Short mmCIF file of the C-alpha atoms (twelve columns), coordinates in Angstrom:
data_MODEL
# 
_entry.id   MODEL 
# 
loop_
_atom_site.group_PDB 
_atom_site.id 
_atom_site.type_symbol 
_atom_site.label_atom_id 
_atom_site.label_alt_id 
_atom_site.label_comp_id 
_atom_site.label_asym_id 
_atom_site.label_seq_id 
_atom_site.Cartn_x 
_atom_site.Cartn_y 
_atom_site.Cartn_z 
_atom_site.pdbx_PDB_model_num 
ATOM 1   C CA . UNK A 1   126.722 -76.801  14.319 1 
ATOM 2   C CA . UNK A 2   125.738 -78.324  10.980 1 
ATOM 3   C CA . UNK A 3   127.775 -82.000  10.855 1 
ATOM 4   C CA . UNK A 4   128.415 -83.766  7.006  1 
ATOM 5   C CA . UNK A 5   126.349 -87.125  7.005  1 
ATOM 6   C CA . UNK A 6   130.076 -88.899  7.054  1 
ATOM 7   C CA . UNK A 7   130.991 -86.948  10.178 1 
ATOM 8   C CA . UNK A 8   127.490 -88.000  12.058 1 
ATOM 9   C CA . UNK A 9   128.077 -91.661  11.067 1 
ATOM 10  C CA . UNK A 10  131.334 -91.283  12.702 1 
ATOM 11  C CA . UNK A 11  130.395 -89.488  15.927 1 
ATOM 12  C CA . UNK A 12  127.816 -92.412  16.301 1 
ATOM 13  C CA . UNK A 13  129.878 -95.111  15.692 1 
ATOM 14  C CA . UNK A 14  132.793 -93.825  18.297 1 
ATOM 15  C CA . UNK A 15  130.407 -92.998  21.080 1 
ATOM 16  C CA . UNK A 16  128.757 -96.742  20.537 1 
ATOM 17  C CA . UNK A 17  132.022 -98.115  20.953 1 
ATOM 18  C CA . UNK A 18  132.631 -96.370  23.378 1 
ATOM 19  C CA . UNK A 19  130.364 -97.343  25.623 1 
ATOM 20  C CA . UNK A 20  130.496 -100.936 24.273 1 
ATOM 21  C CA . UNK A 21  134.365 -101.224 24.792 1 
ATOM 22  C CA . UNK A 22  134.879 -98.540  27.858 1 
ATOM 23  C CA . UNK A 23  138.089 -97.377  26.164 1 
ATOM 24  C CA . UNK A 24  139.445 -94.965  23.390 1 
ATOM 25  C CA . UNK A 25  138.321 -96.301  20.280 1 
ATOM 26  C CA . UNK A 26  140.839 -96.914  17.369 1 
ATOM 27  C CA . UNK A 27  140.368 -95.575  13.686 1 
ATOM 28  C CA . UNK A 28  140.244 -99.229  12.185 1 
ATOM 29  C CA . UNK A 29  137.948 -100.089 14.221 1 
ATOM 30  C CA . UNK A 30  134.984 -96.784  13.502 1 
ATOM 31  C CA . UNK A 31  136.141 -97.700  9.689  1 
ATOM 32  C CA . UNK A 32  134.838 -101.206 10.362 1 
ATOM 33  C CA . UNK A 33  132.039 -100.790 12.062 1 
ATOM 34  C CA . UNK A 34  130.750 -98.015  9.214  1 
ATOM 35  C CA . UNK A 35  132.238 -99.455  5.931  1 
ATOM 36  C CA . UNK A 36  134.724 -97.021  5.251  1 
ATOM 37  C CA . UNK A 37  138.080 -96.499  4.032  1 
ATOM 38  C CA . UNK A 38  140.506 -96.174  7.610  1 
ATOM 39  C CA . UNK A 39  141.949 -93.333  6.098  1 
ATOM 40  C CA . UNK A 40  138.641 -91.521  5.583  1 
ATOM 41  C CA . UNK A 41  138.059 -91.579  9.423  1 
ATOM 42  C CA . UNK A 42  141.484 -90.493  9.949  1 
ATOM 43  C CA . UNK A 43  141.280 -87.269  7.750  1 
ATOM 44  C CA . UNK A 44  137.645 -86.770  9.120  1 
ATOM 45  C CA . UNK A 45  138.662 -86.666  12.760 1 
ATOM 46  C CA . UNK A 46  141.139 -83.866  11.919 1 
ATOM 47  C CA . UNK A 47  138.402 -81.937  11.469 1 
ATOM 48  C CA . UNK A 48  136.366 -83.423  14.059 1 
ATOM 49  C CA . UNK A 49  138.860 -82.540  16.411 1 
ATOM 50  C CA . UNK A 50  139.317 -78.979  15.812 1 
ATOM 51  C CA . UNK A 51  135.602 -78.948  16.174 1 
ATOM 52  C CA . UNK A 52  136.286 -80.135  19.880 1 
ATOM 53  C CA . UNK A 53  133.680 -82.628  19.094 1 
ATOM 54  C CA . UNK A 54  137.157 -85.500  19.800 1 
ATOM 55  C CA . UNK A 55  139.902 -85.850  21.837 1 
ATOM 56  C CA . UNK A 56  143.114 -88.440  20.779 1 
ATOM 57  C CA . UNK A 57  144.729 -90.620  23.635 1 
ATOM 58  C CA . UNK A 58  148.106 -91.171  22.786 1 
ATOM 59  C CA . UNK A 59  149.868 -94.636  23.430 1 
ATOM 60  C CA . UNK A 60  149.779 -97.938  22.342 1 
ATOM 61  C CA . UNK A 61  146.112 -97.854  24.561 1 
ATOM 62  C CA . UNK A 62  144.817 -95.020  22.504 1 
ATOM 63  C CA . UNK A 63  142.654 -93.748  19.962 1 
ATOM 64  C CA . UNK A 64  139.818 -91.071  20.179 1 
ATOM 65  C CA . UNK A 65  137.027 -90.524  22.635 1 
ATOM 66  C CA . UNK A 66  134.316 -88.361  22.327 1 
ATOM 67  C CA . UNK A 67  133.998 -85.152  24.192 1 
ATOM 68  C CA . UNK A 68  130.951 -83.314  25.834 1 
ATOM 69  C CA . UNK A 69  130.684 -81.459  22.772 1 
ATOM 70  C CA . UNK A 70  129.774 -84.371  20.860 1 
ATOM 71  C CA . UNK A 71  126.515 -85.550  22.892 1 
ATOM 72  C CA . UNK A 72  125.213 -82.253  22.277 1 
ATOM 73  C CA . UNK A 73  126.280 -81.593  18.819 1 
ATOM 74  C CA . UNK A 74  124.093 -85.135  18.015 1 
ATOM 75  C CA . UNK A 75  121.565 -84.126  20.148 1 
ATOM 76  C CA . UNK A 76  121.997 -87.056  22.793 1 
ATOM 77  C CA . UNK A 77  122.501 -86.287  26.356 1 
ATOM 78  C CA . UNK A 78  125.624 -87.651  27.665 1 
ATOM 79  C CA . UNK A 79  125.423 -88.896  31.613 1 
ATOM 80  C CA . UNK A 80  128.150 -90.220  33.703 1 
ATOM 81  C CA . UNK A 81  125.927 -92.765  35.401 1 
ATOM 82  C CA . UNK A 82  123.612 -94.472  32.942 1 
ATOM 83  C CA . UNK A 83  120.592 -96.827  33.407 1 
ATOM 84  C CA . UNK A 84  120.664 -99.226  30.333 1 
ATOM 85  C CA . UNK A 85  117.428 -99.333  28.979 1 
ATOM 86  C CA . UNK A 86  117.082 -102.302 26.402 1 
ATOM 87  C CA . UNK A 87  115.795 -102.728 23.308 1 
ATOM 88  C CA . UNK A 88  114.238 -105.828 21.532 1 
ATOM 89  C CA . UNK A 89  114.405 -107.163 18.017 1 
ATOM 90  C CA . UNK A 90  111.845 -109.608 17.485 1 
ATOM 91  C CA . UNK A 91  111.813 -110.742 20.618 1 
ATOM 92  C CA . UNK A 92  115.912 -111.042 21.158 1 
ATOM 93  C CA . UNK A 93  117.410 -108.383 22.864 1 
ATOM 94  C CA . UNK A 94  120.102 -106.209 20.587 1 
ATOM 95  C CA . UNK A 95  123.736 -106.531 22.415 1 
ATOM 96  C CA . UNK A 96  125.482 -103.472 23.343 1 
ATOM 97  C CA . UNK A 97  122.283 -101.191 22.439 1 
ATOM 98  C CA . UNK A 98  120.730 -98.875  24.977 1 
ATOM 99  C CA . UNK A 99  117.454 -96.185  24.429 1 
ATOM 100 C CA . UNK A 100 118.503 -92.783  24.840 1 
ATOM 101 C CA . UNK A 101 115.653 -91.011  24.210 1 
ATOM 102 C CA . UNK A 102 111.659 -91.826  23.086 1 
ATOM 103 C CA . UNK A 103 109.376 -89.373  21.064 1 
ATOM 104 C CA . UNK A 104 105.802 -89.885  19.621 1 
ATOM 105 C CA . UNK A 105 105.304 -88.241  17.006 1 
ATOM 106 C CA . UNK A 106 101.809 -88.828  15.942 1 
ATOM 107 C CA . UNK A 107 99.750  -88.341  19.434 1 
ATOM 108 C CA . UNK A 108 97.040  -86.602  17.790 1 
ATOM 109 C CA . UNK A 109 96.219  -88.779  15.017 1 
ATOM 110 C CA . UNK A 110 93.002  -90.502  15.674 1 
ATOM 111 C CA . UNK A 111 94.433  -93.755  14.282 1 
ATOM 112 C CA . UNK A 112 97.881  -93.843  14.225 1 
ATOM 113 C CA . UNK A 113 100.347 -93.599  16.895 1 
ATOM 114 C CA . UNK A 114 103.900 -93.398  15.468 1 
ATOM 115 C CA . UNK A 115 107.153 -92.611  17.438 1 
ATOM 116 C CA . UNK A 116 111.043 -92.068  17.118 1 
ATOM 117 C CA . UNK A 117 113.428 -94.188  19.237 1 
ATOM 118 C CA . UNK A 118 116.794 -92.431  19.225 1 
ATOM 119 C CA . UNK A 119 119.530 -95.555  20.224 1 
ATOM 120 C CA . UNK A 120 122.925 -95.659  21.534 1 
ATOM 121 C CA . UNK A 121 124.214 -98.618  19.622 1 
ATOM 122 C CA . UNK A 122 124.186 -100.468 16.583 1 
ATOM 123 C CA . UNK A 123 120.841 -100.142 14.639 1 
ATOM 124 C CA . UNK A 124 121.940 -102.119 11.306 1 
ATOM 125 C CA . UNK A 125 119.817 -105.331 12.043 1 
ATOM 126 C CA . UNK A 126 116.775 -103.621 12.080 1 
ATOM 127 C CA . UNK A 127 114.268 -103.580 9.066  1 
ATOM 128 C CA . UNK A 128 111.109 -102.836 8.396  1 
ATOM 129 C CA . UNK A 129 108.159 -104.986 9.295  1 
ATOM 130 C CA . UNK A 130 110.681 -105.876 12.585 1 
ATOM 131 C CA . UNK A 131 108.724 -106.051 15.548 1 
ATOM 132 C CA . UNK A 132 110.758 -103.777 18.113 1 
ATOM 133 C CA . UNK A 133 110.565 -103.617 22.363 1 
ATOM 134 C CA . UNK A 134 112.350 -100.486 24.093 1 
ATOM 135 C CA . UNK A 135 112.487 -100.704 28.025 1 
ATOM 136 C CA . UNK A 136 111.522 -100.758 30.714 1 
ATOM 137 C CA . UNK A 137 112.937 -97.868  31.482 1 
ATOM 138 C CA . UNK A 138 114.759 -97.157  35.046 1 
ATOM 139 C CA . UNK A 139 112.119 -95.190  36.667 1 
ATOM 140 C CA . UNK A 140 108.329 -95.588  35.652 1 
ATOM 141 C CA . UNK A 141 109.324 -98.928  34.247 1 
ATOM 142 C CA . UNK A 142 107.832 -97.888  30.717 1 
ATOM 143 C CA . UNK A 143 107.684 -100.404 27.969 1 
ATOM 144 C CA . UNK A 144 106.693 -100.139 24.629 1 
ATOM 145 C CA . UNK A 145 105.991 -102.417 21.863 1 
ATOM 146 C CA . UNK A 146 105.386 -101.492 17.918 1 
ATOM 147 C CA . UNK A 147 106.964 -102.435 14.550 1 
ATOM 148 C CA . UNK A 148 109.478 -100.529 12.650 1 
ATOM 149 C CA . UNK A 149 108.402 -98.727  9.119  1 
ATOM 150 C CA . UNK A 150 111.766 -97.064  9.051  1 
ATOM 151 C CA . UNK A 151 115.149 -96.107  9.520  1 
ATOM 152 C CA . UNK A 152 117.783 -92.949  9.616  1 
ATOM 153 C CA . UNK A 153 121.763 -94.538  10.134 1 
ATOM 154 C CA . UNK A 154 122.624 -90.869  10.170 1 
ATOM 155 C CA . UNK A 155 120.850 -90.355  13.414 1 
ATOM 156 C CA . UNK A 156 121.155 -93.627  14.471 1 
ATOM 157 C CA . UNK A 157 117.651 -93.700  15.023 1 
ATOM 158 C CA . UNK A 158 113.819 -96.046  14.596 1 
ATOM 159 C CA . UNK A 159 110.733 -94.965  13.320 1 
ATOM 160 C CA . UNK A 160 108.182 -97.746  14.480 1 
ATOM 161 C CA . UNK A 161 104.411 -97.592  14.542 1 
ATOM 162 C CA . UNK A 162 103.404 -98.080  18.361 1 
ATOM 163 C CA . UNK A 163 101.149 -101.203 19.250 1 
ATOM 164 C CA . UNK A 164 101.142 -101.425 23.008 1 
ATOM 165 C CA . UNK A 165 102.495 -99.472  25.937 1 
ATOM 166 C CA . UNK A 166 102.685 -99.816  29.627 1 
ATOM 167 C CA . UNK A 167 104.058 -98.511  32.375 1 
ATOM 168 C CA . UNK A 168 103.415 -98.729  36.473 1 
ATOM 169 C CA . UNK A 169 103.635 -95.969  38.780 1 
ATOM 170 C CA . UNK A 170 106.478 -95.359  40.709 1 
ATOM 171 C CA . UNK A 171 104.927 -96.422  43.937 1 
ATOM 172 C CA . UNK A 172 105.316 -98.630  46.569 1 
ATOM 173 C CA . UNK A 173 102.512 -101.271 47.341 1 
ATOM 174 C CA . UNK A 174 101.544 -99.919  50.948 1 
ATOM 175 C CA . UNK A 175 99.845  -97.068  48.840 1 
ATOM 176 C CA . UNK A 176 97.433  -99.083  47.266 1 
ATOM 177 C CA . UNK A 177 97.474  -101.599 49.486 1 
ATOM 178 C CA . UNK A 178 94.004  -102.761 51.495 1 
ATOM 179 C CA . UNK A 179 94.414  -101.954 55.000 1 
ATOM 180 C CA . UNK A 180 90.557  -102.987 56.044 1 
ATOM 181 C CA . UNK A 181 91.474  -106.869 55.913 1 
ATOM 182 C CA . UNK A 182 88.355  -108.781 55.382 1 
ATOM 183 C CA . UNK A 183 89.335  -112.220 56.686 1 
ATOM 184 C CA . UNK A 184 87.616  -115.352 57.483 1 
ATOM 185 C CA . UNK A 185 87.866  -116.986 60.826 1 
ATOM 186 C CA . UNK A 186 89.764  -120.623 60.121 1 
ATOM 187 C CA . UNK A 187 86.898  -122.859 61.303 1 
ATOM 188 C CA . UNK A 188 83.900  -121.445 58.976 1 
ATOM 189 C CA . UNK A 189 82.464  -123.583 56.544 1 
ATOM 190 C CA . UNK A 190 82.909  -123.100 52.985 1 
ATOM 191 C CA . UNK A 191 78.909  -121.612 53.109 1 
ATOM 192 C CA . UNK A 192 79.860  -118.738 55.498 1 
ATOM 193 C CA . UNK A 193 83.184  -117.868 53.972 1 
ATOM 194 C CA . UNK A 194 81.557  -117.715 50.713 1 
ATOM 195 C CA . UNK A 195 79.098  -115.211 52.418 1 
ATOM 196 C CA . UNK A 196 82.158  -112.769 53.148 1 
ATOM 197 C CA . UNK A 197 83.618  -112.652 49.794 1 
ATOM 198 C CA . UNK A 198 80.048  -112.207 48.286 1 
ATOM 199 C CA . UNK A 199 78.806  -109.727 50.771 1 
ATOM 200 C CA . UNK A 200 82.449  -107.895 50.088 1 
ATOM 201 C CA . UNK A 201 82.893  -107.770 47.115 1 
ATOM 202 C CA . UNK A 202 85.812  -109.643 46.924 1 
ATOM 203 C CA . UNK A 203 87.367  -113.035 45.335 1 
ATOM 204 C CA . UNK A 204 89.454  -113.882 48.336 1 
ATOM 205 C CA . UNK A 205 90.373  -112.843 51.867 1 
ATOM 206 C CA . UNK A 206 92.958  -114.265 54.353 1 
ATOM 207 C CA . UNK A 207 92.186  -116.844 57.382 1 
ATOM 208 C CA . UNK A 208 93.338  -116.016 60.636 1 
ATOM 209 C CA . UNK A 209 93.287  -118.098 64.266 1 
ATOM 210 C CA . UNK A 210 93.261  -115.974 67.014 1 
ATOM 211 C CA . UNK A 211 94.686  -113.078 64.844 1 
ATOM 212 C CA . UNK A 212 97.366  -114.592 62.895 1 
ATOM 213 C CA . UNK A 213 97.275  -114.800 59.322 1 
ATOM 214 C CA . UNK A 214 97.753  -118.308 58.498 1 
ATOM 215 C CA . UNK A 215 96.331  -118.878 55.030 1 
ATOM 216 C CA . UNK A 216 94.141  -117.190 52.148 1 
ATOM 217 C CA . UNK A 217 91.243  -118.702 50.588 1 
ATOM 218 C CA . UNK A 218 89.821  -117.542 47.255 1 
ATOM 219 C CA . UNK A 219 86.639  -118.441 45.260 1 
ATOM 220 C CA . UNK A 220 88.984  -121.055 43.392 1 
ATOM 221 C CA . UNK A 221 89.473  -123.181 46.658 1 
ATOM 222 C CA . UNK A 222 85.488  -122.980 47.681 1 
ATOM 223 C CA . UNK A 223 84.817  -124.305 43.839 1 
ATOM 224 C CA . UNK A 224 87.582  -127.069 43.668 1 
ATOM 225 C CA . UNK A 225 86.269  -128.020 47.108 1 
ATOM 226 C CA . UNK A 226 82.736  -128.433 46.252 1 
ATOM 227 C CA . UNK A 227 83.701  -129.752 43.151 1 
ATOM 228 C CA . UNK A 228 85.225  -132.809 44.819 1 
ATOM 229 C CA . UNK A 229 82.008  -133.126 47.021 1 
ATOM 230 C CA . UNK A 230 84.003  -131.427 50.255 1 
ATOM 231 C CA . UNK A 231 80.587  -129.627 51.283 1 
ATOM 232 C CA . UNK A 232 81.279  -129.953 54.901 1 
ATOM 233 C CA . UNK A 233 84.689  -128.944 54.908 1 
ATOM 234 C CA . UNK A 234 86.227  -125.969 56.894 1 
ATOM 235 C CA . UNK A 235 88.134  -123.090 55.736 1 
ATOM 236 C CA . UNK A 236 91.208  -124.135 57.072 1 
ATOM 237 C CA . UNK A 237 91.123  -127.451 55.226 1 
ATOM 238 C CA . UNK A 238 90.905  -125.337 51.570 1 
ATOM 239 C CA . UNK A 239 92.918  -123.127 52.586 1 
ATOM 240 C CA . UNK A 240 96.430  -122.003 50.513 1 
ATOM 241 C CA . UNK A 241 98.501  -122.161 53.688 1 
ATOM 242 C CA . UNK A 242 101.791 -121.106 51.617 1 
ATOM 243 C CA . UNK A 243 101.874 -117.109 52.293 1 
ATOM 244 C CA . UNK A 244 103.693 -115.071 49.962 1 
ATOM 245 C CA . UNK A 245 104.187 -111.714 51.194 1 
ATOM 246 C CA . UNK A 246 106.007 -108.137 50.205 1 
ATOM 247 C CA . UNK A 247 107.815 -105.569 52.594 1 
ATOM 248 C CA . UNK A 248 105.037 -102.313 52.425 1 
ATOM 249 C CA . UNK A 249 108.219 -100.746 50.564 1 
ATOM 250 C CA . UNK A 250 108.297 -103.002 47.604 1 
ATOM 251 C CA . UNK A 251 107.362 -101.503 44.436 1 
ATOM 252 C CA . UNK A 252 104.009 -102.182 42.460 1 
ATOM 253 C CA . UNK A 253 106.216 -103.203 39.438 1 
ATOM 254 C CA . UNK A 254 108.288 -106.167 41.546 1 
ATOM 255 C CA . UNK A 255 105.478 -106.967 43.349 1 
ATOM 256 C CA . UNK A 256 104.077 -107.866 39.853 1 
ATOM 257 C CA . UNK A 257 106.930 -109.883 39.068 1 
ATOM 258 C CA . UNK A 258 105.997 -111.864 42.162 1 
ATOM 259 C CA . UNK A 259 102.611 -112.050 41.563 1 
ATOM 260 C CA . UNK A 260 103.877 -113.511 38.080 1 
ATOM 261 C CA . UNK A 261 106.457 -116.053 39.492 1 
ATOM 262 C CA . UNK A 262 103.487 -117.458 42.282 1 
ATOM 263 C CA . UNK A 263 100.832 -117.687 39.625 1 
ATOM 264 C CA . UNK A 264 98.913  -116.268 42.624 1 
ATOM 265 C CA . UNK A 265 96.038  -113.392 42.880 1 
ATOM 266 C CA . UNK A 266 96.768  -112.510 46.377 1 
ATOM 267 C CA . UNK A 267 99.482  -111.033 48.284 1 
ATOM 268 C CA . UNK A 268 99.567  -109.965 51.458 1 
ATOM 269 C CA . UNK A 269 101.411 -106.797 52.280 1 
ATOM 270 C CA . UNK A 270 104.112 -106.623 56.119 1 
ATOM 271 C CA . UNK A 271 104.777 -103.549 57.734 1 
ATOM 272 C CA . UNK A 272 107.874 -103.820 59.665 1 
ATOM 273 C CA . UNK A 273 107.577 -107.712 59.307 1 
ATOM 274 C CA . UNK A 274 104.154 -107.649 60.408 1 
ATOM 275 C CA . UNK A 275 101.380 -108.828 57.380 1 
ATOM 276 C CA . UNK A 276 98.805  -105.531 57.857 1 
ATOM 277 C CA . UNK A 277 97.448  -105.726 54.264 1 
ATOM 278 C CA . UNK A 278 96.404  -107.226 50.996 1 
ATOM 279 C CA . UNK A 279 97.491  -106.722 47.850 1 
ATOM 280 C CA . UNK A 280 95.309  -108.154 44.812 1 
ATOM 281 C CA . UNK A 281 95.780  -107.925 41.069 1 
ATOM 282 C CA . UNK A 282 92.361  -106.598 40.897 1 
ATOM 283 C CA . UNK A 283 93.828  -104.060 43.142 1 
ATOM 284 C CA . UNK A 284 96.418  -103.366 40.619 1 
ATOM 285 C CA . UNK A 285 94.434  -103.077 37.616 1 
ATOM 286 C CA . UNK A 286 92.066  -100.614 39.192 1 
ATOM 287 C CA . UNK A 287 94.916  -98.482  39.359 1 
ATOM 288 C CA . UNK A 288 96.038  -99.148  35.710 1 
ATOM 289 C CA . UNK A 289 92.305  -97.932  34.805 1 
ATOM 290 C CA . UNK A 290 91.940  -94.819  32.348 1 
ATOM 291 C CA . UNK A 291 88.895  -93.051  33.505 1 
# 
């Protein structure tokens, strides 16, 4: 069905609050929220409601709510359990907004990458030239970054040139995950545990003592301890002995987070409590890799 510009505004405006306020939404307060005359919105839901696109709820409580029919006639698909999905404006995230749906419009440009965020929520503060965030989203924990060059109030929706994007696989670490732990014995000397991680390939590996993981050296420790002259020192004296480790079930995008909050390049990865592998964030960005 073909909606008059004033009827769209509307239709936003009561869903938003909607979902802001979890209650029927009064007349005042969609007049408010787009500028216009109460009575306007009264006469327009009249219509709106033989439409079925509005239901009234009597009482002192009441107001309208939208109906089914409304999601659809605006194109926006209406769920009874949402994920909230956030969106930025220069760097501050907009209250009471969510993303409901992402489109790029532009992916065969060999220049340009535009794309059309539709939003559930108050657009007004945007401009053009903002710089604009959406996500990440629930599932592949999507983000992506551009800068608006223009907006539609009637469909309540962002035009933005597209700068960056990212997104992780929905995977947990034990698939990518190292299960052929190169370690180094806790009594070699910073010359033969230098060998390993050369010979490997590798930038660190953890120490064990009679099997047990007990610390993780890196390239960093060997060069701070030669730095300070410790030539004859053993592994287990430039050691990290702090282990940080993830359950084999955590997913890559918190075990980033972690990897974040540690400032650390290694983590080491427990099956059923039990540290069986390494995860590094050489590891991760392999996987990132566009081939």
């Amino acid at each position: 069905m073909e909606l008059a510009p004033i009827q769209k505004d509307i239709l936003i405006a009561l869903i938003n609050l909607q979902r802001e306020k979890d209650r029927a939404v009064k007349g005042e307060e969609i007049a408010e929220l787009i500028n216009r005359n109460p009575g306007t919105v009264r006469n327009q839901m009249q219509s709106l409601k033989v439409l079925g696109l509005v239901e009234g709820v009597p009482g002192p409580k009441g107001g309208y709510k939208a109906t089914g029919e409304a999601y659809e006639a605006l194109s926006i698909t209406a769920m009874e359990h949402e994920a909230q999905v956030p969106i930025f404006r220069n760097d501050e995230v907009v209250d009471g907004a969510t993303v409901a749906e992402i489109s790029f419009t532009t992916v065969r440009h060999p220049d340009l990458c535009h794309g059309i965020i539709k939003v559930l929520g108050s657009i007004k503060s945007f401009e053009q030239g903002d710089l604009v965030q959406m996500g990440p989203t629930p599932v592949n924990k999507l983000v992506v970054r551009g800068e608006v060059v223009g907006r539609d109030d009637t469909h309540n929706t962002l035009v933005f040139s597209i700068n960056e994007m990212i997104s992780l696989p929905k995977k947990p670490v034990k698939d990518y995950a190292r299960m052929n732990i190169i370690s180094v014995d806790v009594n070699a000397s910073i010359q033969e545990t230098a060998r390993v991680l050369v010979e490997n390939n590798i930038h660190g590996a953890p120490v064990k003592d009679n099997e047990e993981i007990i610390g993780i050296v890196t390239f960093t420790d060997i060069g701070d301890a030669v730095a300070s002259g410790k030539m004859t020192a053993r592994v287990k004296d430039i050691m990290t002995k702090e282990l940080i480790t993830v359950d084999s079930e955590t997913s890559l995008y918190d075990a980033v987070k972690v990897f974040d909050k540690h400032n650390i390049g290694f983590l080491l990865v427990a099956f059923e409590g039990v540290p069986k592998g390494i995860l590094s964030k050489k590891d991760i960005f392999h996987e990132l890799t566009v081939y």
